[in-house]
């Protein structure tokens, strides 16, 4: 089964040289020959590392001295004990390869790049160097398996502003990288395949959409690419994640303007595509069951992905606070009461999530520890009930679920929250 997609060097907008340095040491422990990058180009000479991996001291010198390092790369081939990568230039090309091999594709370490995806394997011992490139066709990209080529690794920054990130299967040990030949995976087959036709009914939406990248660059991205990227973001990495991922898929698709009011005929292809890629790891093997669950989730979505929490909290805090807030003198505590009551109003009969870090940020407490104590105080005052205790740690941190049991006479209605 695939490993959890937990990256100790998760991409962030504020990655520093220290982050790239630690990532380089991690990849070096896997036996990979690494060196620093700036805008996907090597910083300094990298030819010596085509034959021999750098020592720890060399890695520290290469990554720490230059102030313009924004990424880390690994030499492919024998220099990195057989590292081989299939670079799919587009999500469309990746799906064309992965959908017929969904079970196999989910077992291979995979990285989301600025444009497409990278799939990693280790070549069998004695397998010669391999390199092929296709500039056209659905599966355009490269197969990198020679010491004269290198691959960009997470958490490197793409020139577009996006960060490379592990989607699933990040190798943590030397043996975590599966051994395959490119022929076994169909990587060397004729790539000049006709473009796949979709069974999706014709859309009246425009053929492209303007997307503003994190660094301000404006790009015209085909809607088909945006839609398939939305599906890729919502794939589960293991069992017991199906319902949560379907909920995220519903919220993510709802956030696309041309799908906000889509009918079932328009939504079915996305669920079918999601199921084809998720089937290898989810316990429910029925597409019909997943479709029925998605339809139910779609009807429940009130706030699309990326538009909800902060906007909803801002709206709650502009309305009169509930009566329970009057018993507290601390302004941050009064705001916390209003936020909890408002979130419960939005959640309906279900519990709502709220972490101490988020409460610290939106209510203005001095620290997350203070926010945690105030949340516990609301529990002791019988205004909140803990429905599910959250998890700590940096890898699988989950916020605690609460139920507000005070007065629900909050002037901010569900409708107002849904408009946020």
GROMACS .gro file of C-alpha atoms in nm:
model
  420
    1UNK     CA    1   0.000   0.000   0.000
    2UNK     CA    2   0.123   0.356  -0.064
    3UNK     CA    3   0.298   0.542   0.213
    4UNK     CA    4   0.135   0.848   0.368
    5UNK     CA    5   0.207   1.173   0.188
    6UNK     CA    6   0.383   1.333   0.483
    7UNK     CA    7   0.677   1.548   0.382
    8UNK     CA    8   0.915   1.668   0.656
    9UNK     CA    9   1.015   1.949   0.422
   10UNK     CA   10   0.670   2.063   0.314
   11UNK     CA   11   0.680   2.353   0.066
   12UNK     CA   12   0.606   2.694   0.208
   13UNK     CA   13   0.618   3.044   0.070
   14UNK     CA   14   0.891   3.129   0.323
   15UNK     CA   15   1.131   2.837   0.266
   16UNK     CA   16   1.485   2.939   0.360
   17UNK     CA   17   1.831   2.813   0.273
   18UNK     CA   18   1.819   2.610   0.592
   19UNK     CA   19   1.507   2.428   0.467
   20UNK     CA   20   1.673   2.343   0.137
   21UNK     CA   21   1.989   2.237   0.321
   22UNK     CA   22   1.798   1.996   0.546
   23UNK     CA   23   1.611   1.858   0.245
   24UNK     CA   24   1.945   1.803   0.068
   25UNK     CA   25   2.078   1.603   0.365
   26UNK     CA   26   1.759   1.395   0.365
   27UNK     CA   27   1.791   1.311  -0.004
   28UNK     CA   28   2.162   1.244   0.036
   29UNK     CA   29   2.072   0.980   0.298
   30UNK     CA   30   1.867   0.810   0.026
   31UNK     CA   31   2.184   0.776  -0.181
   32UNK     CA   32   2.106   1.062  -0.419
   33UNK     CA   33   2.370   1.301  -0.553
   34UNK     CA   34   2.232   1.648  -0.475
   35UNK     CA   35   2.323   2.009  -0.547
   36UNK     CA   36   2.151   2.353  -0.511
   37UNK     CA   37   1.940   2.539  -0.768
   38UNK     CA   38   1.830   2.889  -0.849
   39UNK     CA   39   1.520   2.910  -1.070
   40UNK     CA   40   1.574   2.545  -1.172
   41UNK     CA   41   1.932   2.614  -1.283
   42UNK     CA   42   2.241   2.472  -1.101
   43UNK     CA   43   2.420   2.702  -0.861
   44UNK     CA   44   2.789   2.649  -0.940
   45UNK     CA   45   2.937   2.341  -1.106
   46UNK     CA   46   2.739   2.019  -1.087
   47UNK     CA   47   2.944   1.805  -1.325
   48UNK     CA   48   3.158   1.653  -1.042
   49UNK     CA   49   2.839   1.511  -0.886
   50UNK     CA   50   2.760   1.316  -1.202
   51UNK     CA   51   3.025   1.070  -1.091
   52UNK     CA   52   3.036   1.099  -0.711
   53UNK     CA   53   2.793   1.210  -0.443
   54UNK     CA   54   2.892   1.518  -0.239
   55UNK     CA   55   3.003   1.479   0.120
   56UNK     CA   56   2.813   1.640   0.406
   57UNK     CA   57   3.061   1.924   0.432
   58UNK     CA   58   3.029   1.997   0.061
   59UNK     CA   59   2.652   2.001   0.087
   60UNK     CA   60   2.667   2.250   0.373
   61UNK     CA   61   2.903   2.476   0.180
   62UNK     CA   62   2.698   2.464  -0.142
   63UNK     CA   63   2.362   2.537   0.020
   64UNK     CA   64   2.461   2.776   0.295
   65UNK     CA   65   2.691   3.027   0.130
   66UNK     CA   66   2.486   3.148  -0.172
   67UNK     CA   67   2.194   3.372  -0.077
   68UNK     CA   68   1.999   3.295  -0.394
   69UNK     CA   69   1.938   2.920  -0.343
   70UNK     CA   70   1.570   2.838  -0.398
   71UNK     CA   71   1.578   2.465  -0.465
   72UNK     CA   72   1.753   2.130  -0.455
   73UNK     CA   73   1.814   1.881  -0.736
   74UNK     CA   74   1.940   1.524  -0.771
   75UNK     CA   75   2.146   1.371  -1.051
   76UNK     CA   76   1.968   1.074  -1.206
   77UNK     CA   77   2.117   0.738  -1.303
   78UNK     CA   78   2.407   0.555  -1.140
   79UNK     CA   79   2.524   0.865  -0.953
   80UNK     CA   80   2.211   0.833  -0.739
   81UNK     CA   81   2.204   0.450  -0.724
   82UNK     CA   82   1.974   0.413  -1.023
   83UNK     CA   83   1.733   0.702  -0.967
   84UNK     CA   84   1.496   0.735  -1.265
   85UNK     CA   85   1.213   0.986  -1.305
   86UNK     CA   86   0.931   1.019  -1.557
   87UNK     CA   87   0.858   1.389  -1.606
   88UNK     CA   88   0.501   1.448  -1.726
   89UNK     CA   89   0.477   1.804  -1.853
   90UNK     CA   90   0.100   1.821  -1.799
   91UNK     CA   91  -0.159   1.673  -1.565
   92UNK     CA   92  -0.348   1.559  -1.874
   93UNK     CA   93  -0.046   1.356  -1.984
   94UNK     CA   94  -0.003   1.201  -1.640
   95UNK     CA   95  -0.367   1.094  -1.625
   96UNK     CA   96  -0.345   0.943  -1.972
   97UNK     CA   97  -0.067   0.717  -1.841
   98UNK     CA   98  -0.197   0.661  -1.486
   99UNK     CA   99  -0.567   0.588  -1.539
  100UNK     CA  100  -0.509   0.250  -1.711
  101UNK     CA  101  -0.254   0.163  -1.438
  102UNK     CA  102  -0.422   0.320  -1.132
  103UNK     CA  103  -0.309   0.052  -0.884
  104UNK     CA  104   0.052   0.071  -1.002
  105UNK     CA  105   0.056   0.451  -1.027
  106UNK     CA  106  -0.052   0.492  -0.664
  107UNK     CA  107   0.240   0.278  -0.545
  108UNK     CA  108   0.503   0.496  -0.713
  109UNK     CA  109   0.638   0.808  -0.538
  110UNK     CA  110   0.487   1.110  -0.713
  111UNK     CA  111   0.563   1.482  -0.702
  112UNK     CA  112   0.347   1.775  -0.815
  113UNK     CA  113   0.553   2.022  -1.015
  114UNK     CA  114   0.480   2.369  -1.142
  115UNK     CA  115   0.320   2.227  -1.461
  116UNK     CA  116   0.274   1.851  -1.431
  117UNK     CA  117   0.400   1.558  -1.224
  118UNK     CA  118   0.717   1.356  -1.161
  119UNK     CA  119   0.703   0.980  -1.097
  120UNK     CA  120   1.006   0.817  -0.927
  121UNK     CA  121   1.154   0.467  -0.951
  122UNK     CA  122   1.491   0.299  -0.901
  123UNK     CA  123   1.641   0.118  -1.199
  124UNK     CA  124   1.746  -0.245  -1.144
  125UNK     CA  125   2.116  -0.303  -1.091
  126UNK     CA  126   2.297  -0.330  -1.424
  127UNK     CA  127   2.026  -0.150  -1.620
  128UNK     CA  128   2.200   0.098  -1.849
  129UNK     CA  129   2.144   0.475  -1.857
  130UNK     CA  130   1.815   0.580  -2.015
  131UNK     CA  131   1.695   0.912  -2.147
  132UNK     CA  132   1.406   0.987  -2.381
  133UNK     CA  133   1.222   1.307  -2.456
  134UNK     CA  134   0.890   1.378  -2.628
  135UNK     CA  135   0.802   1.734  -2.724
  136UNK     CA  136   0.452   1.666  -2.854
  137UNK     CA  137   0.166   1.426  -2.803
  138UNK     CA  138  -0.043   1.370  -2.493
  139UNK     CA  139   0.241   1.221  -2.288
  140UNK     CA  140   0.504   1.482  -2.370
  141UNK     CA  141   0.790   1.503  -2.123
  142UNK     CA  142   1.105   1.310  -2.044
  143UNK     CA  143   1.236   0.989  -1.893
  144UNK     CA  144   1.543   1.084  -1.687
  145UNK     CA  145   1.781   0.804  -1.596
  146UNK     CA  146   2.131   0.913  -1.689
  147UNK     CA  147   2.402   1.093  -1.488
  148UNK     CA  148   2.398   1.373  -1.746
  149UNK     CA  149   2.049   1.481  -1.634
  150UNK     CA  150   1.900   1.600  -1.306
  151UNK     CA  151   1.555   1.628  -1.149
  152UNK     CA  152   1.421   1.913  -0.932
  153UNK     CA  153   1.311   1.792  -0.585
  154UNK     CA  154   1.061   1.922  -0.326
  155UNK     CA  155   1.041   2.174  -0.167
  156UNK     CA  156   1.206   2.365  -0.455
  157UNK     CA  157   1.041   2.676  -0.593
  158UNK     CA  158   0.922   2.672  -0.955
  159UNK     CA  159   0.980   2.996  -1.152
  160UNK     CA  160   0.601   3.032  -1.178
  161UNK     CA  161   0.581   3.068  -0.799
  162UNK     CA  162   0.450   2.719  -0.722
  163UNK     CA  163   0.646   2.478  -0.501
  164UNK     CA  164   0.733   2.118  -0.579
  165UNK     CA  165   0.557   1.889  -0.330
  166UNK     CA  166   0.515   1.518  -0.270
  167UNK     CA  167   0.165   1.402  -0.361
  168UNK     CA  168   0.218   1.054  -0.215
  169UNK     CA  169   0.485   0.790  -0.157
  170UNK     CA  170   0.774   1.013  -0.047
  171UNK     CA  171   1.072   0.783   0.017
  172UNK     CA  172   1.204   0.803   0.372
  173UNK     CA  173   1.452   0.516   0.346
  174UNK     CA  174   1.682   0.378   0.079
  175UNK     CA  175   1.454   0.081   0.008
  176UNK     CA  176   1.135   0.288  -0.018
  177UNK     CA  177   1.192   0.359  -0.388
  178UNK     CA  178   1.038   0.075  -0.596
  179UNK     CA  179   1.259  -0.103  -0.851
  180UNK     CA  180   1.116  -0.109  -1.203
  181UNK     CA  181   1.232  -0.074  -1.559
  182UNK     CA  182   1.078   0.198  -1.780
  183UNK     CA  183   0.951  -0.077  -2.011
  184UNK     CA  184   0.750  -0.235  -1.729
  185UNK     CA  185   0.575   0.094  -1.666
  186UNK     CA  186   0.510   0.177  -2.030
  187UNK     CA  187   0.735   0.481  -2.018
  188UNK     CA  188   0.915   0.401  -2.342
  189UNK     CA  189   0.609   0.322  -2.550
  190UNK     CA  190   0.508   0.538  -2.845
  191UNK     CA  191   0.410   0.868  -2.689
  192UNK     CA  192   0.244   1.015  -2.998
  193UNK     CA  193  -0.104   0.920  -2.885
  194UNK     CA  194  -0.418   1.099  -3.007
  195UNK     CA  195  -0.563   1.333  -2.752
  196UNK     CA  196  -0.828   1.163  -2.542
  197UNK     CA  197  -1.185   1.271  -2.585
  198UNK     CA  198  -1.397   1.329  -2.280
  199UNK     CA  199  -1.749   1.195  -2.238
  200UNK     CA  200  -1.836   1.511  -2.053
  201UNK     CA  201  -2.126   1.707  -2.211
  202UNK     CA  202  -2.033   2.029  -2.395
  203UNK     CA  203  -1.972   2.325  -2.169
  204UNK     CA  204  -2.079   2.682  -2.229
  205UNK     CA  205  -1.786   2.810  -2.023
  206UNK     CA  206  -1.492   2.985  -2.192
  207UNK     CA  207  -1.199   2.773  -2.306
  208UNK     CA  208  -0.951   2.930  -2.067
  209UNK     CA  209  -0.939   3.101  -1.733
  210UNK     CA  210  -0.702   3.365  -1.597
  211UNK     CA  211  -0.499   3.245  -1.298
  212UNK     CA  212  -0.280   3.474  -1.090
  213UNK     CA  213   0.023   3.290  -0.955
  214UNK     CA  214   0.162   3.350  -0.605
  215UNK     CA  215   0.434   3.579  -0.743
  216UNK     CA  216   0.190   3.788  -0.940
  217UNK     CA  217   0.241   3.636  -1.285
  218UNK     CA  218  -0.076   3.610  -1.490
  219UNK     CA  219  -0.126   3.297  -1.697
  220UNK     CA  220  -0.407   3.173  -1.921
  221UNK     CA  221  -0.470   2.816  -1.810
  222UNK     CA  222  -0.713   2.585  -1.996
  223UNK     CA  223  -1.016   2.502  -1.784
  224UNK     CA  224  -0.956   2.130  -1.841
  225UNK     CA  225  -0.618   2.160  -1.667
  226UNK     CA  226  -0.769   2.352  -1.375
  227UNK     CA  227  -1.042   2.090  -1.333
  228UNK     CA  228  -0.803   1.796  -1.338
  229UNK     CA  229  -0.570   1.972  -1.098
  230UNK     CA  230  -0.868   2.008  -0.862
  231UNK     CA  231  -0.923   1.631  -0.878
  232UNK     CA  232  -0.554   1.560  -0.810
  233UNK     CA  233  -0.560   1.777  -0.497
  234UNK     CA  234  -0.838   1.568  -0.343
  235UNK     CA  235  -0.697   1.217  -0.381
  236UNK     CA  236  -0.667   1.002  -0.064
  237UNK     CA  237  -0.329   0.870   0.045
  238UNK     CA  238  -0.462   0.572   0.239
  239UNK     CA  239  -0.775   0.396   0.369
  240UNK     CA  240  -1.040   0.570   0.583
  241UNK     CA  241  -1.002   0.897   0.390
  242UNK     CA  242  -1.269   0.849   0.124
  243UNK     CA  243  -1.549   1.061   0.272
  244UNK     CA  244  -1.319   1.346   0.371
  245UNK     CA  245  -1.163   1.351   0.023
  246UNK     CA  246  -1.504   1.346  -0.148
  247UNK     CA  247  -1.606   1.640   0.069
  248UNK     CA  248  -1.292   1.827  -0.034
  249UNK     CA  249  -1.360   1.738  -0.397
  250UNK     CA  250  -1.710   1.885  -0.371
  251UNK     CA  251  -1.581   2.206  -0.209
  252UNK     CA  252  -1.293   2.237  -0.457
  253UNK     CA  253  -1.516   2.194  -0.762
  254UNK     CA  254  -1.774   2.431  -0.614
  255UNK     CA  255  -1.500   2.696  -0.595
  256UNK     CA  256  -1.462   2.691  -0.976
  257UNK     CA  257  -1.701   2.961  -1.105
  258UNK     CA  258  -1.816   2.765  -1.411
  259UNK     CA  259  -1.904   2.462  -1.192
  260UNK     CA  260  -2.067   2.639  -0.897
  261UNK     CA  261  -2.417   2.557  -1.028
  262UNK     CA  262  -2.324   2.249  -1.231
  263UNK     CA  263  -2.568   1.964  -1.275
  264UNK     CA  264  -2.505   1.597  -1.214
  265UNK     CA  265  -2.420   1.526  -1.578
  266UNK     CA  266  -2.135   1.779  -1.555
  267UNK     CA  267  -2.004   1.649  -1.222
  268UNK     CA  268  -2.007   1.275  -1.298
  269UNK     CA  269  -1.681   1.273  -1.505
  270UNK     CA  270  -1.486   1.428  -1.216
  271UNK     CA  271  -1.608   1.167  -0.966
  272UNK     CA  272  -1.537   0.891  -1.218
  273UNK     CA  273  -1.185   1.025  -1.269
  274UNK     CA  274  -1.130   1.060  -0.893
  275UNK     CA  275  -1.249   0.703  -0.832
  276UNK     CA  276  -1.017   0.562  -1.100
  277UNK     CA  277  -0.714   0.715  -0.928
  278UNK     CA  278  -0.828   0.652  -0.569
  279UNK     CA  279  -0.957   0.297  -0.609
  280UNK     CA  280  -0.622   0.139  -0.522
  281UNK     CA  281  -0.620   0.278  -0.166
  282UNK     CA  282  -0.983   0.325  -0.061
  283UNK     CA  283  -1.180   0.045   0.101
  284UNK     CA  284  -1.504   0.105  -0.089
  285UNK     CA  285  -1.460  -0.035  -0.439
  286UNK     CA  286  -1.799   0.076  -0.574
  287UNK     CA  287  -1.815   0.380  -0.802
  288UNK     CA  288  -2.190   0.402  -0.746
  289UNK     CA  289  -2.147   0.432  -0.369
  290UNK     CA  290  -1.883   0.703  -0.412
  291UNK     CA  291  -2.110   0.889  -0.654
  292UNK     CA  292  -2.405   0.882  -0.413
  293UNK     CA  293  -2.181   1.006  -0.129
  294UNK     CA  294  -2.046   1.283  -0.351
  295UNK     CA  295  -2.397   1.392  -0.454
  296UNK     CA  296  -2.492   1.420  -0.087
  297UNK     CA  297  -2.174   1.615  -0.008
  298UNK     CA  298  -2.229   1.847  -0.305
  299UNK     CA  299  -2.573   1.946  -0.176
  300UNK     CA  300  -2.429   2.023   0.168
  301UNK     CA  301  -2.150   2.253   0.046
  302UNK     CA  302  -2.230   2.612   0.140
  303UNK     CA  303  -1.883   2.766   0.131
  304UNK     CA  304  -1.643   2.662  -0.150
  305UNK     CA  305  -1.283   2.571  -0.078
  306UNK     CA  306  -1.056   2.865  -0.009
  307UNK     CA  307  -1.343   3.106   0.055
  308UNK     CA  308  -1.495   3.003   0.382
  309UNK     CA  309  -1.341   3.027   0.725
  310UNK     CA  310  -1.172   3.367   0.740
  311UNK     CA  311  -1.454   3.538   0.553
  312UNK     CA  312  -1.713   3.372   0.775
  313UNK     CA  313  -1.528   3.472   1.092
  314UNK     CA  314  -1.496   3.830   0.968
  315UNK     CA  315  -1.871   3.844   0.908
  316UNK     CA  316  -1.945   3.698   1.253
  317UNK     CA  317  -1.726   3.954   1.426
  318UNK     CA  318  -1.902   4.247   1.256
  319UNK     CA  319  -2.239   4.140   1.400
  320UNK     CA  320  -2.358   4.187   1.762
  321UNK     CA  321  -2.200   3.931   1.995
  322UNK     CA  322  -2.420   3.667   2.160
  323UNK     CA  323  -2.543   3.726   2.514
  324UNK     CA  324  -2.293   3.478   2.661
  325UNK     CA  325  -2.007   3.712   2.566
  326UNK     CA  326  -2.119   3.971   2.822
  327UNK     CA  327  -1.998   3.756   3.115
  328UNK     CA  328  -1.635   3.797   3.005
  329UNK     CA  329  -1.429   4.117   3.036
  330UNK     CA  330  -1.143   4.014   2.805
  331UNK     CA  331  -1.210   4.133   2.449
  332UNK     CA  332  -1.035   3.835   2.293
  333UNK     CA  333  -1.255   3.603   2.502
  334UNK     CA  334  -1.567   3.785   2.385
  335UNK     CA  335  -1.455   3.742   2.026
  336UNK     CA  336  -1.394   3.371   2.089
  337UNK     CA  337  -1.751   3.330   2.217
  338UNK     CA  338  -1.884   3.501   1.903
  339UNK     CA  339  -1.667   3.287   1.675
  340UNK     CA  340  -1.773   2.961   1.840
  341UNK     CA  341  -2.142   3.048   1.828
  342UNK     CA  342  -2.113   3.162   1.466
  343UNK     CA  343  -1.927   2.849   1.355
  344UNK     CA  344  -2.189   2.629   1.518
  345UNK     CA  345  -2.461   2.822   1.339
  346UNK     CA  346  -2.281   2.759   1.012
  347UNK     CA  347  -2.216   2.389   1.089
  348UNK     CA  348  -2.581   2.323   1.172
  349UNK     CA  349  -2.618   1.998   1.369
  350UNK     CA  350  -2.258   1.889   1.303
  351UNK     CA  351  -1.963   1.978   1.527
  352UNK     CA  352  -1.718   2.241   1.405
  353UNK     CA  353  -1.338   2.245   1.397
  354UNK     CA  354  -1.137   2.503   1.588
  355UNK     CA  355  -0.769   2.476   1.681
  356UNK     CA  356  -0.597   2.684   1.947
  357UNK     CA  357  -0.365   2.824   1.678
  358UNK     CA  358  -0.661   2.947   1.474
  359UNK     CA  359  -0.833   3.088   1.782
  360UNK     CA  360  -0.511   3.271   1.870
  361UNK     CA  361  -0.496   3.420   1.518
  362UNK     CA  362  -0.857   3.531   1.472
  363UNK     CA  363  -0.942   3.636   1.829
  364UNK     CA  364  -0.621   3.817   1.924
  365UNK     CA  365  -0.493   3.611   2.220
  366UNK     CA  366  -0.134   3.656   2.328
  367UNK     CA  367  -0.037   3.301   2.233
  368UNK     CA  368  -0.185   2.971   2.119
  369UNK     CA  369  -0.143   2.841   2.475
  370UNK     CA  370  -0.361   3.123   2.605
  371UNK     CA  371  -0.618   3.046   2.335
  372UNK     CA  372  -0.612   2.680   2.439
  373UNK     CA  373  -0.678   2.774   2.803
  374UNK     CA  374  -0.969   2.998   2.700
  375UNK     CA  375  -1.124   2.720   2.491
  376UNK     CA  376  -1.096   2.488   2.792
  377UNK     CA  377  -1.257   2.760   3.003
  378UNK     CA  378  -1.558   2.769   2.769
  379UNK     CA  379  -1.585   2.392   2.810
  380UNK     CA  380  -1.576   2.428   3.189
  381UNK     CA  381  -1.838   2.705   3.167
  382UNK     CA  382  -2.060   2.457   2.976
  383UNK     CA  383  -2.077   2.672   2.664
  384UNK     CA  384  -1.871   2.427   2.459
  385UNK     CA  385  -1.865   2.047   2.447
  386UNK     CA  386  -1.568   1.857   2.305
  387UNK     CA  387  -1.700   1.626   2.036
  388UNK     CA  388  -1.362   1.490   1.924
  389UNK     CA  389  -1.022   1.562   2.075
  390UNK     CA  390  -0.763   1.684   1.829
  391UNK     CA  391  -0.422   1.533   1.753
  392UNK     CA  392  -0.091   1.705   1.822
  393UNK     CA  393   0.241   1.675   1.643
  394UNK     CA  394   0.365   1.828   1.320
  395UNK     CA  395   0.285   1.538   1.088
  396UNK     CA  396  -0.083   1.466   1.150
  397UNK     CA  397  -0.207   1.764   1.348
  398UNK     CA  398  -0.588   1.781   1.359
  399UNK     CA  399  -0.802   2.048   1.520
  400UNK     CA  400  -1.045   1.960   1.799
  401UNK     CA  401  -1.415   1.938   1.714
  402UNK     CA  402  -1.657   2.130   1.939
  403UNK     CA  403  -2.029   2.181   1.979
  404UNK     CA  404  -2.163   2.514   2.099
  405UNK     CA  405  -2.437   2.452   2.355
  406UNK     CA  406  -2.505   2.811   2.456
  407UNK     CA  407  -2.768   3.029   2.300
  408UNK     CA  408  -2.770   3.015   1.920
  409UNK     CA  409  -2.939   3.354   1.892
  410UNK     CA  410  -2.655   3.495   1.681
  411UNK     CA  411  -2.754   3.763   1.435
  412UNK     CA  412  -2.524   3.622   1.167
  413UNK     CA  413  -2.740   3.368   0.982
  414UNK     CA  414  -2.641   3.064   0.785
  415UNK     CA  415  -2.732   3.248   0.467
  416UNK     CA  416  -2.499   3.534   0.551
  417UNK     CA  417  -2.216   3.293   0.622
  418UNK     CA  418  -2.275   3.112   0.295
  419UNK     CA  419  -2.233   3.441   0.110
  420UNK     CA  420  -1.884   3.491   0.252
   0.00000   0.00000   0.00000
